[in-house]
Every structure is written in structure tokens, then in C-alpha cells.
Amino acid sequence: MAAQTRQIRIRPLTEADHPALVALMVEMQGHYRVPCPEPAQILAGIAAPPAGVELLIAGDGAALLGFAAAAAIYPGPGLTSGFFLKELYVAREARGAGIGRALMRALADLALVRGHKRLDWTADAANPELLRFYESLGAVAQREKIFYRLAGEALVATATGSE
């Protein structure tokens, strides 16, 4: 059955979905050409996510086709809360079927249900198709912001005051 004719359902992740989400995360790491942890390590993270993490999945009953991972953030403008979208991924064979848009709609709805006032995320600046997708949702690029990251030795050095 073609991805375009599938009946897609968006819902929160359940324990029964864990193995399929591990497989999709392995695919995602390959797509981004980044190192991938062992499946057991991925499963451990899925089974015990940090507090405040929301995992939504897209499926057609037979297959897991995509997921979104977001976490509550506070404070935002006006000292309100929001969601930060960490990951939006659609399986290679299911792209172009509206799954990413359905996940974003469900996440936006969940944000409103939770009382959040905004949804923020980062995007690969070198991927114009992705940027057009986000802009088609009505999202506005925040060009005055710069994305920073502390990781590895820099994270440890900052934490210990040895930077």
C-alpha cells in the first residue's frame, strides 16, 4: 500500500511501540550520518525519558512511520511556557504523505492543551526543502537568535569551572 493511501494516526508513544521506535531512530541516525548508539541503549532512553518529554508517533496500524519529540520549556516571552521540538522524523518510505505536517499539528494541539504559548525548534539551515516545510506551517525563522551547544569536554569543563 502506498504511503499516500495510508490511514495515519498520531498518538502518544506506548511501551508496545518501543521496538519500532528504536528501529526508526536507528534509521534517523543513518539519515543524518551521525553515530548511533546500540539498540539496547536507545531502548533504555525511550523507556525512561526525562520528565517533561512528550513523544508522539505516527502510524498506520501496521508500521511506525514517524515521530516527534518535544519537551516543555520555561520561561518564554511574557514568562509563559512553551514546547521545544527536539526531533521530527518521518521514515524514508513514508515521506511526502503529510506525516510531518500531521505530527506538527498534533504537537501544536498538545502544546495548547498543556497551556503552552509557543513551539520552538531548530532546523538545518542547509536544507531548503525543510525550511520551506516549516514556513508552510506559518513558522517564522528567528534570525536574531544563534543556536549554542555545550557538549563533551566543554560541558564538563564548564560544570567543573575549569573552562
PDB file of C-alpha atoms in Angstrom:
ATOM      1  CA  MET A   1       0.000   0.000   0.000  1.00  0.00           C
ATOM      2  CA  ALA A   2       1.403   3.399  -0.951  1.00  0.00           C
ATOM      3  CA  ALA A   3       2.173   5.884   1.801  1.00  0.00           C
ATOM      4  CA  GLN A   4      -0.304   8.351   0.246  1.00  0.00           C
ATOM      5  CA  THR A   5      -3.271   5.985   0.828  1.00  0.00           C
ATOM      6  CA  ARG A   6      -2.421   5.014   4.391  1.00  0.00           C
ATOM      7  CA  GLN A   7      -4.691   5.943   7.286  1.00  0.00           C
ATOM      8  CA  ILE A   8      -2.260   7.764   9.544  1.00  0.00           C
ATOM      9  CA  ARG A   9      -2.946   8.022  13.261  1.00  0.00           C
ATOM     10  CA  ILE A  10      -0.948  10.303  15.584  1.00  0.00           C
ATOM     11  CA  ARG A  11      -0.826   9.275  19.234  1.00  0.00           C
ATOM     12  CA  PRO A  12       1.422   9.213  22.296  1.00  0.00           C
ATOM     13  CA  LEU A  13       4.122   6.554  22.386  1.00  0.00           C
ATOM     14  CA  THR A  14       3.248   3.364  24.275  1.00  0.00           C
ATOM     15  CA  GLU A  15       5.511   0.612  25.557  1.00  0.00           C
ATOM     16  CA  ALA A  16       4.358  -1.655  22.720  1.00  0.00           C
ATOM     17  CA  ASP A  17       5.817   0.906  20.255  1.00  0.00           C
ATOM     18  CA  HIS A  18       9.314   0.865  21.755  1.00  0.00           C
ATOM     19  CA  PRO A  19      10.929  -1.705  19.392  1.00  0.00           C
ATOM     20  CA  ALA A  20       9.559   0.040  16.299  1.00  0.00           C
ATOM     21  CA  LEU A  21      10.718   3.431  17.570  1.00  0.00           C
ATOM     22  CA  VAL A  22      14.209   2.024  18.188  1.00  0.00           C
ATOM     23  CA  ALA A  23      14.322   0.886  14.551  1.00  0.00           C
ATOM     24  CA  LEU A  24      13.105   4.276  13.329  1.00  0.00           C
ATOM     25  CA  MET A  25      15.705   6.078  15.465  1.00  0.00           C
ATOM     26  CA  VAL A  26      18.445   3.861  14.010  1.00  0.00           C
ATOM     27  CA  GLU A  27      17.212   4.842  10.523  1.00  0.00           C
ATOM     28  CA  MET A  28      17.192   8.507  11.580  1.00  0.00           C
ATOM     29  CA  GLN A  29      20.796   8.400  12.770  1.00  0.00           C
ATOM     30  CA  GLY A  30      21.815   6.908   9.430  1.00  0.00           C
ATOM     31  CA  HIS A  31      19.868   9.600   7.582  1.00  0.00           C
ATOM     32  CA  TYR A  32      21.735  12.319   9.480  1.00  0.00           C
ATOM     33  CA  ARG A  33      25.042  10.423   9.101  1.00  0.00           C
ATOM     34  CA  VAL A  34      25.769  10.577  12.818  1.00  0.00           C
ATOM     35  CA  PRO A  35      26.939   7.823  15.199  1.00  0.00           C
ATOM     36  CA  CYS A  36      24.206   5.578  16.519  1.00  0.00           C
ATOM     37  CA  PRO A  37      24.122   4.018  19.984  1.00  0.00           C
ATOM     38  CA  GLU A  38      23.408   0.329  20.378  1.00  0.00           C
ATOM     39  CA  PRO A  39      19.680  -0.529  20.176  1.00  0.00           C
ATOM     40  CA  ALA A  40      19.624  -1.514  23.876  1.00  0.00           C
ATOM     41  CA  GLN A  41      20.858   1.970  24.799  1.00  0.00           C
ATOM     42  CA  ILE A  42      18.228   3.613  22.576  1.00  0.00           C
ATOM     43  CA  LEU A  43      15.548   1.413  24.142  1.00  0.00           C
ATOM     44  CA  ALA A  44      16.657   2.412  27.642  1.00  0.00           C
ATOM     45  CA  GLY A  45      16.277   6.092  26.725  1.00  0.00           C
ATOM     46  CA  ILE A  46      12.846   5.554  25.212  1.00  0.00           C
ATOM     47  CA  ALA A  47      11.680   3.538  28.221  1.00  0.00           C
ATOM     48  CA  ALA A  48      12.736   6.207  30.734  1.00  0.00           C
ATOM     49  CA  PRO A  49      12.716   9.640  29.079  1.00  0.00           C
ATOM     50  CA  PRO A  50      13.450  12.722  31.178  1.00  0.00           C
ATOM     51  CA  ALA A  51      10.500  14.385  32.895  1.00  0.00           C
ATOM     52  CA  GLY A  52       8.522  16.669  30.617  1.00  0.00           C
ATOM     53  CA  VAL A  53       9.363  14.870  27.373  1.00  0.00           C
ATOM     54  CA  GLU A  54       6.451  14.201  25.034  1.00  0.00           C
ATOM     55  CA  LEU A  55       6.837  11.533  22.336  1.00  0.00           C
ATOM     56  CA  LEU A  56       4.211  11.379  19.616  1.00  0.00           C
ATOM     57  CA  ILE A  57       4.222   8.703  16.944  1.00  0.00           C
ATOM     58  CA  ALA A  58       2.619   8.434  13.524  1.00  0.00           C
ATOM     59  CA  GLY A  59       1.485   5.040  12.382  1.00  0.00           C
ATOM     60  CA  ASP A  60      -0.901   3.290  10.068  1.00  0.00           C
ATOM     61  CA  GLY A  61      -1.672   0.382  12.368  1.00  0.00           C
ATOM     62  CA  ALA A  62       0.958  -1.849  10.804  1.00  0.00           C
ATOM     63  CA  ALA A  63       4.005   0.377  10.852  1.00  0.00           C
ATOM     64  CA  LEU A  64       5.566   3.250  12.756  1.00  0.00           C
ATOM     65  CA  LEU A  65       6.106   5.946  10.124  1.00  0.00           C
ATOM     66  CA  GLY A  66       7.338   8.946  12.080  1.00  0.00           C
ATOM     67  CA  PHE A  67       7.736  10.583  15.456  1.00  0.00           C
ATOM     68  CA  ALA A  68       8.073  13.916  17.181  1.00  0.00           C
ATOM     69  CA  ALA A  69       9.896  14.511  20.473  1.00  0.00           C
ATOM     70  CA  ALA A  70       9.345  17.708  22.421  1.00  0.00           C
ATOM     71  CA  ALA A  71       9.872  18.995  25.952  1.00  0.00           C
ATOM     72  CA  ALA A  72       8.303  21.752  27.987  1.00  0.00           C
ATOM     73  CA  ILE A  73      10.386  24.918  28.358  1.00  0.00           C
ATOM     74  CA  TYR A  74      10.021  27.832  30.747  1.00  0.00           C
ATOM     75  CA  PRO A  75      10.177  30.800  30.804  1.00  0.00           C
ATOM     76  CA  GLY A  76       9.372  32.205  27.410  1.00  0.00           C
ATOM     77  CA  PRO A  77       8.157  35.639  26.345  1.00  0.00           C
ATOM     78  CA  GLY A  78       5.858  37.099  28.973  1.00  0.00           C
ATOM     79  CA  LEU A  79       7.119  34.423  31.375  1.00  0.00           C
ATOM     80  CA  THR A  80       4.949  31.796  29.683  1.00  0.00           C
ATOM     81  CA  SER A  81       5.791  28.187  28.941  1.00  0.00           C
ATOM     82  CA  GLY A  82       6.310  26.546  25.585  1.00  0.00           C
ATOM     83  CA  PHE A  83       7.390  23.378  23.854  1.00  0.00           C
ATOM     84  CA  PHE A  84      10.791  22.824  22.306  1.00  0.00           C
ATOM     85  CA  LEU A  85      10.662  20.375  19.414  1.00  0.00           C
ATOM     86  CA  LYS A  86      13.858  18.363  19.548  1.00  0.00           C
ATOM     87  CA  GLU A  87      13.139  15.916  16.761  1.00  0.00           C
ATOM     88  CA  LEU A  88      10.693  15.453  13.927  1.00  0.00           C
ATOM     89  CA  TYR A  89      11.409  12.455  11.726  1.00  0.00           C
ATOM     90  CA  VAL A  90       9.440  10.622   9.064  1.00  0.00           C
ATOM     91  CA  ALA A  91      10.506   7.209   7.765  1.00  0.00           C
ATOM     92  CA  ARG A  92      12.168   7.304   4.372  1.00  0.00           C
ATOM     93  CA  GLU A  93       9.411   5.290   2.659  1.00  0.00           C
ATOM     94  CA  ALA A  94       6.633   7.476   4.105  1.00  0.00           C
ATOM     95  CA  ARG A  95       7.889  10.937   3.163  1.00  0.00           C
ATOM     96  CA  GLY A  96       5.622  13.171   1.137  1.00  0.00           C
ATOM     97  CA  ALA A  97       2.424  11.710   2.593  1.00  0.00           C
ATOM     98  CA  GLY A  98       1.710  14.556   5.046  1.00  0.00           C
ATOM     99  CA  ILE A  99       3.033  12.731   8.105  1.00  0.00           C
ATOM    100  CA  GLY A 100       5.381  15.531   9.178  1.00  0.00           C
ATOM    101  CA  ARG A 101       2.541  18.040   8.900  1.00  0.00           C
ATOM    102  CA  ALA A 102       0.226  15.737  10.883  1.00  0.00           C
ATOM    103  CA  LEU A 103       2.851  15.357  13.619  1.00  0.00           C
ATOM    104  CA  MET A 104       3.355  19.129  13.791  1.00  0.00           C
ATOM    105  CA  ARG A 105      -0.405  19.706  14.013  1.00  0.00           C
ATOM    106  CA  ALA A 106      -0.718  17.151  16.804  1.00  0.00           C
ATOM    107  CA  LEU A 107       2.226  18.684  18.649  1.00  0.00           C
ATOM    108  CA  ALA A 108       0.784  22.196  18.278  1.00  0.00           C
ATOM    109  CA  ASP A 109      -2.542  20.924  19.602  1.00  0.00           C
ATOM    110  CA  LEU A 110      -0.812  19.217  22.533  1.00  0.00           C
ATOM    111  CA  ALA A 111       1.064  22.449  23.288  1.00  0.00           C
ATOM    112  CA  LEU A 112      -2.239  24.327  23.506  1.00  0.00           C
ATOM    113  CA  VAL A 113      -3.824  21.591  25.643  1.00  0.00           C
ATOM    114  CA  ARG A 114      -0.848  21.835  28.029  1.00  0.00           C
ATOM    115  CA  GLY A 115      -1.254  25.644  28.204  1.00  0.00           C
ATOM    116  CA  HIS A 116       1.945  26.445  26.275  1.00  0.00           C
ATOM    117  CA  LYS A 117       2.092  29.647  24.271  1.00  0.00           C
ATOM    118  CA  ARG A 118       4.648  28.674  21.647  1.00  0.00           C
ATOM    119  CA  LEU A 119       6.545  25.906  19.893  1.00  0.00           C
ATOM    120  CA  ASP A 120      10.233  26.441  19.139  1.00  0.00           C
ATOM    121  CA  TRP A 121      12.794  24.315  17.270  1.00  0.00           C
ATOM    122  CA  THR A 122      15.990  24.442  15.290  1.00  0.00           C
ATOM    123  CA  ALA A 123      16.357  23.449  11.644  1.00  0.00           C
ATOM    124  CA  ASP A 124      19.210  22.609   9.320  1.00  0.00           C
ATOM    125  CA  ALA A 125      19.936  25.880   7.520  1.00  0.00           C
ATOM    126  CA  ALA A 126      21.392  23.933   4.578  1.00  0.00           C
ATOM    127  CA  ASN A 127      18.091  22.120   3.878  1.00  0.00           C
ATOM    128  CA  PRO A 128      15.857  24.489   1.879  1.00  0.00           C
ATOM    129  CA  GLU A 129      13.094  21.877   1.461  1.00  0.00           C
ATOM    130  CA  LEU A 130      12.863  21.523   5.240  1.00  0.00           C
ATOM    131  CA  LEU A 131      12.830  25.291   5.727  1.00  0.00           C
ATOM    132  CA  ARG A 132      10.011  25.633   3.160  1.00  0.00           C
ATOM    133  CA  PHE A 133       8.046  22.943   5.017  1.00  0.00           C
ATOM    134  CA  TYR A 134       8.328  24.787   8.335  1.00  0.00           C
ATOM    135  CA  GLU A 135       7.457  28.104   6.712  1.00  0.00           C
ATOM    136  CA  SER A 136       4.397  26.461   5.081  1.00  0.00           C
ATOM    137  CA  LEU A 137       3.125  25.838   8.611  1.00  0.00           C
ATOM    138  CA  GLY A 138       3.290  29.558   9.340  1.00  0.00           C
ATOM    139  CA  ALA A 139       6.518  29.298  11.344  1.00  0.00           C
ATOM    140  CA  VAL A 140       8.778  32.329  11.340  1.00  0.00           C
ATOM    141  CA  ALA A 141      12.567  31.939  11.382  1.00  0.00           C
ATOM    142  CA  GLN A 142      14.094  33.740  14.360  1.00  0.00           C
ATOM    143  CA  ARG A 143      17.104  35.197  12.578  1.00  0.00           C
ATOM    144  CA  GLU A 144      18.162  37.267  15.595  1.00  0.00           C
ATOM    145  CA  LYS A 145      18.915  34.094  17.582  1.00  0.00           C
ATOM    146  CA  ILE A 146      22.064  31.979  17.470  1.00  0.00           C
ATOM    147  CA  PHE A 147      21.988  28.338  18.490  1.00  0.00           C
ATOM    148  CA  TYR A 148      24.689  27.323  21.012  1.00  0.00           C
ATOM    149  CA  ARG A 149      25.680  23.959  22.450  1.00  0.00           C
ATOM    150  CA  LEU A 150      27.916  22.793  25.296  1.00  0.00           C
ATOM    151  CA  ALA A 151      28.880  19.137  24.927  1.00  0.00           C
ATOM    152  CA  GLY A 152      31.674  16.722  25.715  1.00  0.00           C
ATOM    153  CA  GLU A 153      34.777  18.237  27.283  1.00  0.00           C
ATOM    154  CA  ALA A 154      33.376  21.780  27.099  1.00  0.00           C
ATOM    155  CA  LEU A 155      30.321  20.697  29.105  1.00  0.00           C
ATOM    156  CA  VAL A 156      32.480  19.020  31.729  1.00  0.00           C
ATOM    157  CA  ALA A 157      34.862  21.991  31.883  1.00  0.00           C
ATOM    158  CA  THR A 158      32.018  24.430  32.376  1.00  0.00           C
ATOM    159  CA  ALA A 159      30.395  22.237  35.032  1.00  0.00           C
ATOM    160  CA  THR A 160      33.637  21.916  36.966  1.00  0.00           C
ATOM    161  CA  GLY A 161      34.724  25.534  36.479  1.00  0.00           C
ATOM    162  CA  SER A 162      37.862  24.546  34.585  1.00  0.00           C
ATOM    163  CA  GLU A 163      36.956  26.273  31.304  1.00  0.00           C
TER     164      GLU A 163
END
